[in-house]
XYZ file of C-alpha atoms in Angstrom:
638
model
C 0.000 0.000 0.000
C 1.408 3.430 -0.900
C 2.794 5.614 1.845
C 0.666 8.477 3.080
C -2.699 6.956 2.210
C -5.129 6.830 5.128
C -7.659 4.023 5.080
C -11.156 4.188 6.536
C -11.922 2.735 9.965
C -10.988 -0.914 10.172
C -8.668 -0.605 7.177
C -11.605 -0.674 4.751
C -11.035 0.366 1.161
C -12.453 3.823 0.430
C -14.317 3.469 -2.880
C -15.857 6.348 -4.842
C -17.962 5.759 -7.925
C -20.063 7.632 -10.416
C -23.706 7.223 -9.553
C -25.134 6.737 -13.037
C -27.153 3.727 -14.094
C -24.300 2.490 -16.292
C -22.029 2.254 -13.233
C -24.365 0.046 -11.224
C -23.182 -3.267 -12.688
C -19.616 -2.494 -11.556
C -20.523 -1.508 -8.005
C -23.589 -3.696 -7.402
C -21.640 -6.373 -5.575
C -19.852 -3.906 -3.297
C -22.923 -3.186 -1.182
C -23.415 -6.755 0.026
C -21.405 -9.571 1.575
C -18.601 -10.436 1.414
C -17.446 -7.046 0.059
C -19.652 -4.807 2.199
C -17.511 -5.293 5.292
C -14.328 -4.454 3.420
C -15.248 -1.244 1.616
C -16.732 2.172 2.246
C -18.643 2.977 -0.939
C -19.859 6.466 -1.826
C -21.391 7.591 -5.129
C -21.122 11.074 -6.602
C -20.835 12.946 -9.884
C -17.829 12.119 -12.081
C -16.108 15.414 -11.224
C -16.601 14.881 -7.480
C -15.315 11.316 -7.691
C -12.167 12.572 -9.415
C -11.702 15.235 -6.747
C -11.782 12.619 -4.011
C -8.943 10.687 -5.616
C -6.945 13.840 -6.262
C -7.315 15.008 -2.659
C -6.789 11.506 -1.231
C -10.294 11.101 0.152
C -10.702 7.853 -1.807
C -8.327 4.946 -2.407
C -9.884 3.837 -5.677
C -12.562 5.385 -7.847
C -14.705 4.564 -10.823
C -13.890 7.843 -12.516
C -13.571 9.526 -15.923
C -10.423 8.749 -17.875
C -9.696 12.410 -18.667
C -9.629 13.267 -14.973
C -7.169 10.418 -14.428
C -4.840 11.916 -17.033
C -5.018 15.333 -15.385
C -4.166 13.884 -11.971
C -1.400 11.731 -13.424
C 0.491 8.692 -12.120
C -2.662 6.650 -11.459
C -3.152 2.942 -12.054
C -6.031 0.950 -13.539
C -7.737 -2.200 -12.315
C -7.646 -4.725 -15.123
C -10.751 -5.922 -16.863
C -13.282 -3.329 -15.667
C -14.479 -0.230 -17.515
C -17.488 1.731 -18.691
C -17.151 2.066 -22.442
C -18.771 1.601 -25.816
C -17.985 0.280 -29.257
C -20.592 2.173 -31.219
C -23.633 4.048 -29.946
C -23.400 4.633 -26.211
C -26.760 6.471 -25.943
C -25.802 8.288 -22.733
C -23.157 10.700 -24.066
C -24.710 12.838 -26.791
C -24.798 16.283 -28.318
C -28.410 17.219 -29.025
C -29.816 20.139 -30.988
C -32.673 21.502 -33.007
C -30.296 22.047 -35.925
C -27.648 19.736 -37.413
C -24.642 19.507 -35.108
C -22.384 21.081 -37.755
C -24.516 24.260 -37.626
C -24.363 24.816 -33.871
C -22.607 27.982 -32.687
C -22.849 27.212 -28.963
C -23.088 24.053 -26.906
C -24.270 24.049 -23.303
C -21.975 21.559 -21.605
C -22.922 19.251 -18.750
C -20.098 19.917 -16.294
C -20.118 16.563 -14.572
C -17.568 14.758 -16.785
C -14.412 16.233 -18.274
C -13.930 13.118 -20.445
C -17.074 13.800 -22.444
C -16.152 17.460 -22.891
C -12.664 16.627 -24.175
C -14.057 13.927 -26.470
C -16.681 16.323 -27.831
C -14.033 18.973 -28.544
C -11.820 16.463 -30.371
C -14.659 15.111 -32.491
C -16.097 18.526 -33.327
C -12.685 19.770 -34.424
C -12.268 16.686 -36.610
C -15.746 17.050 -38.148
C -15.876 20.839 -38.498
C -12.293 22.058 -38.292
C -13.315 24.190 -35.305
C -15.441 23.929 -32.218
C -18.419 26.008 -31.130
C -18.422 28.087 -27.953
C -18.885 25.894 -24.893
C -20.986 27.075 -21.947
C -20.784 25.070 -18.731
C -23.941 24.448 -16.725
C -25.959 21.762 -14.967
C -27.633 18.951 -16.968
C -31.084 20.499 -16.511
C -29.821 23.911 -17.630
C -27.986 22.382 -20.597
C -31.119 20.627 -21.848
C -33.289 23.703 -21.302
C -30.781 25.808 -23.246
C -31.265 23.878 -26.514
C -32.712 26.308 -29.038
C -31.800 27.449 -32.524
C -28.023 27.391 -32.954
C -27.405 26.302 -29.343
C -27.148 22.596 -28.564
C -26.296 20.643 -25.433
C -23.787 17.994 -24.431
C -25.694 15.678 -22.099
C -24.229 12.671 -20.312
C -25.349 9.858 -18.060
C -28.926 9.290 -16.962
C -30.212 12.684 -18.187
C -29.187 11.668 -21.718
C -31.379 8.568 -21.519
C -34.272 10.744 -20.410
C -34.110 12.942 -23.548
C -33.922 10.144 -26.122
C -36.168 11.030 -29.060
C -36.764 14.588 -27.878
C -34.476 16.420 -30.333
C -34.270 16.051 -34.108
C -30.471 16.097 -34.291
C -28.234 13.982 -32.064
C -24.541 13.127 -32.245
C -23.785 10.011 -30.220
C -20.160 10.413 -29.139
C -19.588 6.686 -28.769
C -20.526 6.052 -32.392
C -18.690 9.184 -33.564
C -15.493 7.986 -31.867
C -15.778 4.540 -33.477
C -16.221 6.171 -36.890
C -13.288 8.476 -36.184
C -10.836 5.917 -34.798
C -12.161 2.435 -35.515
C -11.723 1.658 -31.822
C -13.900 1.360 -28.702
C -14.028 4.256 -26.282
C -13.459 4.014 -22.529
C -15.339 6.658 -20.552
C -14.526 5.547 -17.012
C -12.627 2.857 -15.142
C -11.305 1.952 -11.696
C -8.308 4.203 -10.887
C -6.114 4.624 -7.831
C -2.687 5.839 -6.812
C 0.188 3.338 -7.024
C -0.073 0.795 -4.241
C -3.448 2.017 -3.025
C -5.226 -1.269 -3.838
C -3.982 -4.726 -2.980
C -4.179 -7.673 -5.367
C -6.921 -9.171 -3.213
C -8.914 -5.922 -3.383
C -8.543 -5.898 -7.159
C -10.052 -9.379 -7.259
C -12.908 -8.111 -5.108
C -13.675 -5.344 -7.640
C -13.607 -7.818 -10.521
C -15.896 -10.159 -8.596
C -18.320 -7.292 -7.967
C -18.416 -6.684 -11.699
C -19.285 -10.338 -12.387
C -22.122 -10.195 -9.888
C -23.369 -6.902 -11.313
C -23.355 -8.116 -14.908
C -25.444 -11.104 -13.881
C -28.020 -8.691 -12.416
C -28.169 -6.186 -15.308
C -31.815 -6.833 -16.079
C -32.841 -6.440 -12.446
C -30.811 -3.211 -12.228
C -32.526 -1.892 -15.367
C -35.987 -2.854 -14.124
C -35.396 -1.150 -10.789
C -34.285 2.050 -12.519
C -37.251 1.887 -14.890
C -39.637 1.740 -11.936
C -38.024 4.814 -10.375
C -37.528 6.877 -13.535
C -40.559 6.012 -15.617
C -38.363 5.065 -18.586
C -39.217 1.835 -20.438
C -37.554 -1.228 -18.939
C -36.781 -2.963 -22.296
C -34.879 0.108 -23.468
C -32.849 0.254 -20.253
C -32.101 -3.475 -20.425
C -30.796 -3.027 -23.956
C -28.737 -0.056 -22.809
C -26.913 -2.042 -20.121
C -26.550 -5.167 -22.246
C -25.800 -3.776 -25.703
C -24.691 -0.133 -25.516
C -22.310 -0.284 -22.546
C -19.164 -2.422 -22.646
C -17.744 -3.371 -19.282
C -14.538 -4.970 -20.552
C -11.068 -3.456 -20.548
C -9.233 -5.641 -23.016
C -6.635 -4.983 -25.676
C -8.987 -3.107 -28.019
C -10.264 -0.902 -25.217
C -6.701 -0.162 -24.129
C -5.780 0.864 -27.673
C -8.856 3.087 -27.828
C -7.918 4.754 -24.537
C -4.335 5.259 -25.659
C -5.551 6.775 -28.937
C -7.789 9.198 -27.008
C -4.947 10.190 -24.704
C -2.596 10.753 -27.644
C -5.057 12.920 -29.589
C -6.075 14.919 -26.518
C -2.429 15.588 -25.626
C -1.586 16.701 -29.163
C -4.576 19.055 -29.049
C -3.397 20.492 -25.727
C -6.549 19.324 -23.949
C -4.908 16.807 -21.600
C -1.417 16.078 -20.344
C 0.293 13.117 -22.020
C -0.795 9.978 -20.184
C 0.147 6.311 -20.119
C -2.187 3.412 -19.467
C -0.746 1.461 -16.533
C -2.294 -1.204 -14.334
C -2.177 -1.829 -10.606
C -0.438 -5.183 -10.972
C 2.374 -3.605 -12.985
C 3.654 -2.102 -9.734
C 4.919 -5.596 -8.914
C 7.017 -5.758 -12.074
C 9.760 -3.538 -13.407
C 8.277 -0.452 -15.026
C 9.880 2.010 -17.353
C 11.391 4.782 -15.271
C 9.560 8.117 -15.239
C 10.808 10.832 -17.582
C 14.000 12.531 -16.491
C 13.535 15.943 -14.905
C 15.322 17.512 -17.873
C 12.742 15.962 -20.207
C 9.892 17.193 -18.037
C 11.342 20.700 -17.868
C 11.851 20.749 -21.636
C 8.231 19.758 -22.180
C 7.150 22.455 -19.750
C 9.247 25.090 -21.506
C 7.692 24.118 -24.839
C 4.188 24.606 -23.455
C 3.100 20.983 -23.129
C 0.291 20.393 -20.673
C 1.488 18.711 -17.482
C -0.430 16.556 -15.034
C -0.803 17.201 -11.336
C 1.732 14.459 -10.578
C 4.250 16.093 -12.903
C 3.633 19.477 -11.308
C 4.241 17.970 -7.873
C 7.470 16.448 -9.101
C 8.757 19.749 -10.463
C 7.840 21.532 -7.259
C 9.673 18.942 -5.172
C 12.695 17.977 -7.250
C 13.579 20.484 -9.982
C 16.427 22.851 -9.210
C 15.355 26.436 -8.603
C 17.489 27.621 -11.528
C 16.061 25.092 -14.001
C 12.518 25.724 -12.823
C 12.993 29.448 -13.363
C 14.369 28.881 -16.863
C 11.366 26.750 -17.842
C 8.859 29.257 -16.455
C 10.711 32.111 -18.141
C 10.537 30.236 -21.443
C 6.758 29.964 -21.049
C 6.563 33.705 -20.351
C 8.689 34.543 -23.384
C 6.583 32.380 -25.661
C 3.361 33.981 -24.439
C 4.763 37.532 -24.326
C 7.602 37.846 -26.842
C 7.626 41.672 -26.771
C 9.487 41.611 -23.416
C 6.895 43.893 -21.829
C 5.895 43.818 -18.163
C 2.623 45.525 -17.342
C 1.244 47.201 -14.247
C -1.965 48.992 -13.307
C -2.638 52.241 -11.499
C -5.520 51.482 -9.188
C -6.262 51.428 -5.494
C -7.164 48.609 -3.157
C -9.951 49.949 -0.946
C -11.270 47.824 1.915
C -14.700 49.366 2.480
C -15.345 47.529 5.760
C -13.436 45.333 8.179
C -16.590 43.859 9.704
C -16.698 40.148 8.930
C -18.499 37.066 10.176
C -16.146 34.332 8.963
C -13.385 34.671 11.594
C -10.682 33.184 9.357
C -7.763 31.979 11.452
C -5.202 33.506 9.089
C -6.750 37.011 9.020
C -5.598 39.909 11.222
C -7.818 42.419 9.414
C -11.392 41.536 10.377
C -13.378 42.792 13.370
C -16.747 41.502 14.586
C -19.819 43.711 14.313
C -19.844 46.272 17.142
C -16.111 46.054 17.854
C -14.619 49.488 18.704
C -12.162 49.114 15.786
C -14.785 48.084 13.236
C -15.648 50.460 10.395
C -17.621 51.058 7.218
C -16.050 53.784 5.105
C -18.220 56.866 4.581
C -18.685 58.326 1.125
C -16.635 61.318 2.205
C -13.662 59.114 3.026
C -14.203 56.977 -0.067
C -14.494 60.076 -2.223
C -11.099 61.356 -1.098
C -9.497 57.993 -1.854
C -11.098 57.771 -5.295
C -10.173 61.327 -6.223
C -6.540 60.591 -5.384
C -6.655 57.708 -7.863
C -8.138 59.944 -10.563
C -5.501 62.623 -9.881
C -2.754 60.003 -10.214
C -4.041 58.868 -13.614
C -5.542 55.690 -12.211
C -8.118 53.633 -14.055
C -9.669 51.334 -11.486
C -10.712 50.633 -7.919
C -10.223 47.208 -6.353
C -13.016 47.173 -3.786
C -13.190 44.366 -1.243
C -14.167 44.008 2.388
C -15.451 41.689 5.063
C -18.823 39.971 5.174
C -20.876 42.648 6.883
C -24.222 41.214 8.035
C -26.083 44.551 7.744
C -25.013 45.776 4.294
C -27.743 44.807 1.829
C -27.506 44.635 -1.931
C -29.129 48.066 -2.335
C -26.211 49.553 -0.380
C -23.752 48.107 -2.889
C -25.864 49.159 -5.880
C -26.116 52.752 -4.636
C -22.397 52.796 -3.877
C -21.451 51.459 -7.309
C -23.688 53.903 -9.169
C -22.280 56.814 -7.152
C -18.676 55.729 -7.805
C -19.286 55.367 -11.524
C -21.092 58.683 -11.846
C -18.649 60.754 -9.808
C -15.292 59.169 -10.652
C -15.724 57.033 -13.804
C -13.214 54.440 -12.634
C -13.308 50.760 -13.477
C -14.831 48.716 -10.679
C -12.969 45.483 -9.895
C -15.049 44.542 -6.906
C -16.269 41.927 -4.435
C -14.671 38.523 -4.102
C -16.738 35.362 -4.671
C -17.139 35.068 -0.896
C -18.747 38.523 -0.728
C -21.031 37.763 -3.661
C -22.183 34.535 -2.021
C -22.734 36.425 1.253
C -24.953 38.999 -0.463
C -26.888 36.183 -2.130
C -27.558 34.540 1.225
C -28.735 37.823 2.755
C -31.067 38.549 -0.149
C -32.128 34.976 -1.042
C -30.729 35.563 -4.535
C -28.803 33.262 -6.837
C -25.209 34.084 -7.745
C -26.407 35.122 -11.188
C -29.097 37.326 -9.659
C -26.549 39.115 -7.475
C -24.064 39.564 -10.299
C -26.696 40.814 -12.738
C -27.815 43.516 -10.319
C -24.280 44.548 -9.400
C -23.176 44.546 -13.041
C -26.100 46.783 -13.937
C -24.985 49.145 -11.146
C -21.412 49.338 -12.436
C -19.443 46.173 -11.590
C -16.842 45.564 -14.319
C -14.855 42.549 -13.117
C -14.427 40.217 -10.146
C -11.226 39.906 -8.090
C -9.953 36.478 -7.114
C -9.850 37.010 -3.363
C -10.905 34.357 -0.880
C -9.527 31.448 -2.883
C -6.770 30.661 -0.395
C -6.359 26.958 -1.265
C -9.187 25.391 -3.255
C -9.069 22.144 -1.311
C -11.869 21.810 1.207
C -9.835 19.847 3.741
C -7.535 22.874 3.992
C -10.361 25.392 3.947
C -12.155 23.678 6.822
C -9.040 24.012 8.969
C -8.213 27.650 8.283
C -11.609 29.190 7.505
C -14.423 26.783 8.298
C -17.137 29.418 7.790
C -16.029 30.319 4.255
C -17.438 28.985 1.022
C -16.376 25.644 -0.407
C -13.986 25.312 -3.311
C -16.832 24.469 -5.648
C -18.828 27.497 -4.522
C -15.864 29.795 -5.172
C -15.365 28.308 -8.622
C -19.121 28.465 -9.252
C -19.201 32.234 -8.722
C -16.352 32.649 -11.176
C -18.105 30.365 -13.670
C -21.251 32.486 -13.633
C -19.264 35.729 -13.834
C -17.362 34.470 -16.863
C -20.541 33.292 -18.558
C -21.902 36.823 -18.151
C -18.833 38.278 -19.860
C -17.201 39.525 -16.651
C -13.498 38.775 -16.375
C -11.733 37.871 -13.149
C -8.359 37.184 -11.641
C -7.346 33.979 -9.872
C -5.288 33.846 -6.692
C -3.708 31.447 -4.253
C -2.616 32.070 -0.683
C -0.548 29.149 0.543
C 1.615 28.415 3.546
C -0.885 27.496 6.261
C -1.782 23.812 6.602
C -1.542 23.093 2.867
C 1.047 20.898 1.190
C 2.482 20.680 -2.321
C -0.284 18.345 -3.522
C -2.931 20.790 -2.301
C -1.292 23.689 -4.100
C -1.045 21.780 -7.352
C -4.676 20.630 -7.040
C -5.637 24.302 -6.621
C -3.838 25.202 -9.849
C -5.546 22.433 -11.803
C -8.978 23.571 -10.638
C -8.174 27.020 -12.007
C -6.911 25.454 -15.237
C -10.006 23.288 -15.649
C -12.364 26.237 -15.218
C -10.260 28.299 -17.616
C -10.569 25.522 -20.200
C -14.308 25.841 -19.821
C -14.790 29.625 -19.701
C -11.576 31.434 -20.650
C -12.561 34.122 -18.146
C -9.451 34.378 -15.955
C -7.152 37.207 -16.987
C -4.281 36.494 -14.615
C -3.002 34.501 -11.652
C -1.296 35.785 -8.484
C 0.061 33.799 -5.552
C 1.640 34.690 -2.222
C 2.432 33.019 1.053
C 0.565 33.435 4.323
C 1.619 36.589 6.185
C 1.646 35.539 9.807
C 3.736 38.108 11.669
C 1.070 39.381 14.022
C -2.649 39.212 14.760
C -3.303 35.864 13.108
C -4.399 32.665 14.842
C -2.633 29.899 12.965
C 0.985 28.859 12.699
C 2.811 29.340 9.426
C 3.430 26.346 7.225
C 5.700 26.220 4.181
C 6.786 29.719 3.204
C 9.781 31.850 2.268
C 11.279 33.489 -0.795
C 12.641 30.350 -2.430
C 9.331 28.516 -2.114
C 7.508 31.566 -3.473
C 9.699 31.575 -6.590
C 9.273 27.816 -7.036
C 5.520 28.023 -6.541
C 5.103 30.898 -8.986
C 7.239 29.120 -11.593
C 5.180 25.925 -11.296
C 1.999 28.004 -11.566
C 3.274 29.603 -14.785
C 4.032 26.149 -16.177
C 0.794 24.411 -15.148
C -1.556 27.294 -16.031
C -0.892 26.971 -19.741
C -4.265 28.547 -20.591
C -3.967 31.644 -18.362
C -2.222 34.443 -20.204
C -0.749 36.443 -17.350
C 1.008 35.766 -14.045
C 1.627 38.575 -11.570
C 4.622 39.056 -9.286
C 3.618 39.429 -5.635
C 6.049 42.162 -4.579
C 3.500 43.409 -2.014
C 4.227 40.408 0.212
C 7.721 39.489 -0.962
C 9.267 42.926 -1.434
C 10.212 44.846 -4.610
C 13.549 43.078 -5.084
C 11.974 39.623 -4.999
C 9.272 40.976 -7.297
C 11.962 41.794 -9.838
C 13.416 38.286 -9.567
C 9.904 36.871 -10.014
C 9.860 38.421 -13.492
C 12.438 35.762 -14.417
C 10.297 33.040 -12.839
C 7.332 33.358 -15.170
C 5.674 36.649 -14.164
C 4.852 39.228 -16.826
C 2.893 41.658 -14.647
C 3.917 43.777 -11.670
C 0.408 44.185 -10.319
C -0.836 47.445 -8.867
C 0.780 50.536 -7.490
C 0.164 50.618 -3.783
C -1.667 53.657 -2.437
C -2.769 51.580 0.538
C -3.731 48.051 1.491
C -5.303 46.896 4.718
C -5.601 43.115 4.716
C -2.007 42.052 4.069
C -0.600 45.047 5.947
C -2.641 44.030 9.001
C -0.305 41.051 9.252
C 2.779 43.245 9.167
C 3.612 43.512 5.456
C 3.830 47.155 4.358
C 5.694 47.386 1.020
C 4.453 50.299 -1.108
C 5.416 51.606 -4.544
C 4.238 54.355 -6.888
C 4.102 54.202 -10.682
C 7.495 55.863 -11.217
C 9.235 53.445 -8.848
C 7.391 50.508 -10.412
C 8.524 51.397 -13.927
C 12.081 51.834 -12.671
C 11.999 48.349 -11.113
C 10.617 46.795 -14.305
C 13.245 48.413 -16.535
C 16.048 47.581 -14.113
C 15.018 43.928 -14.415
C 15.522 44.110 -18.187
C 11.970 44.690 -19.425
C 9.880 47.407 -21.022
C 7.072 48.802 -18.876
C 3.480 49.529 -19.895
C 0.394 50.542 -17.974
C -2.649 48.343 -18.442
C -6.308 48.001 -17.569
C -8.041 45.013 -15.970
C -8.236 43.206 -19.325
C -4.504 43.704 -19.885
C -4.891 46.151 -22.759
C -1.856 48.449 -22.887
C -2.730 52.029 -22.002
C 0.768 53.416 -22.654
C 3.420 52.631 -25.228
C 5.930 50.184 -23.752
C 9.208 51.888 -22.935
């Protein structure tokens, strides 16, 4: 068993599985003797199952093959899969017009495999792909109209059979494209996580489940109202549960094409029992760094390896090569704006925060318009273009307060409004009983231009529960950004590390940003910094320091291949380290610092005006240019 993996009580195998009908034959035998006493089985969506493996909450999972490639260095159980050799029926693109005429496709977010497969097939059929819009299955189906179709997977796809005039079955399309079967999901785990005896138990569960396919179909028919004969045919004829030589070749073909298209990291198909034989050694670090420098997509496992083992110098060279390829003009940008914290009243009591005060505390405040007006006028007088407005979660500030404030700021000062972290938006929604979209629509109408990436910390819920148990979950944070991007609002992405997180957590955070960026393209830039713990905080510092910051930023630049810009965090690290960071993948120097209250509350007080910022950029060997929130140049680089 691999080191570092914690089993459930009694040493039981932690099993996660997709909850669709097509998965039942593989997990049917796990909920009864003799297996029931040896496993802890939980079912969830494909994306949630993959998360549990990535964050080590499951030992083995019946999960999508694309997610396995993104995690990297996982092993397969032989002989078990969910696949198809022809029409699969439950992974389809549906529309009112022919698929070739669709301009947009609403994408069911629950399985990355189906999204990657759809993109590959649409590119092959059309030479391009339509715009993809992520949403829930119900929303995707409801969105079908005119030139907008929907990618629907799993049980919801069975429910819409015959409803739309034009359907592309991705199982059949893949067979026509490749001549091979397609594997959608299989049993995956980290090396050594599953014993040989436990593998046999999973294979035995499959045999029992296949023998009960008709009963499984009949039970689902009774609950869903779908015809039992159709569901029996689905489990017997459409779904293939084997993982033989043909299926392996089909999976390898999918991995190869997805890697060439830049949709997945390169991946190898390896089995659990191969850990007992001599395997080919992993790629040399030099090979991995060369791939990174060339812009190849890396897996989480490869990112972890670079973070742990690559020399600082070589890591910097690879990240700098990525920067140069993305920004060959040798320009480093910065923005003239102001970070205004409109209130320090907050209800979350984050252990790492020295800034917040509870409601009624003698040091609590809400800035008056007179004070705000002076701050905003100073930005205008300095040639600034934007206000970054964030604060605590004040329980008495209603959405009308924000709308009035935004309209006043826009009317009087005409500055861009980069405002309210996802946490604040969720807080307003709870106060007003509004959806995230409802909050954002009202705030956007009042003047909101873009959304800052605050409150992300580490997008791993185990970490979040320890440092800020009252804050939103990772999925909620990402969900706010998803809706904002769908509305045309752009946002930044951030990471604060160095509390109870580890390297695997930090890499998982980066991949969640990358996955959402694949879907929406709405992140403009990424910034990271370590936890500032000098005074007033209530948690001990974890991994931190200048060298780790440079390593972490370089790995971020390498892994976030679809995010155009990376910012240097000189505010926390100091101007000199900020200059060095420009050779570790950063192409942006962030904002001039009129003031800042959150980080400075922990003892960090670096400040810099525009003249000093341009001097630092040029001294580091770059041209400097002012920008706006969308990274348009506002001055000629010099």
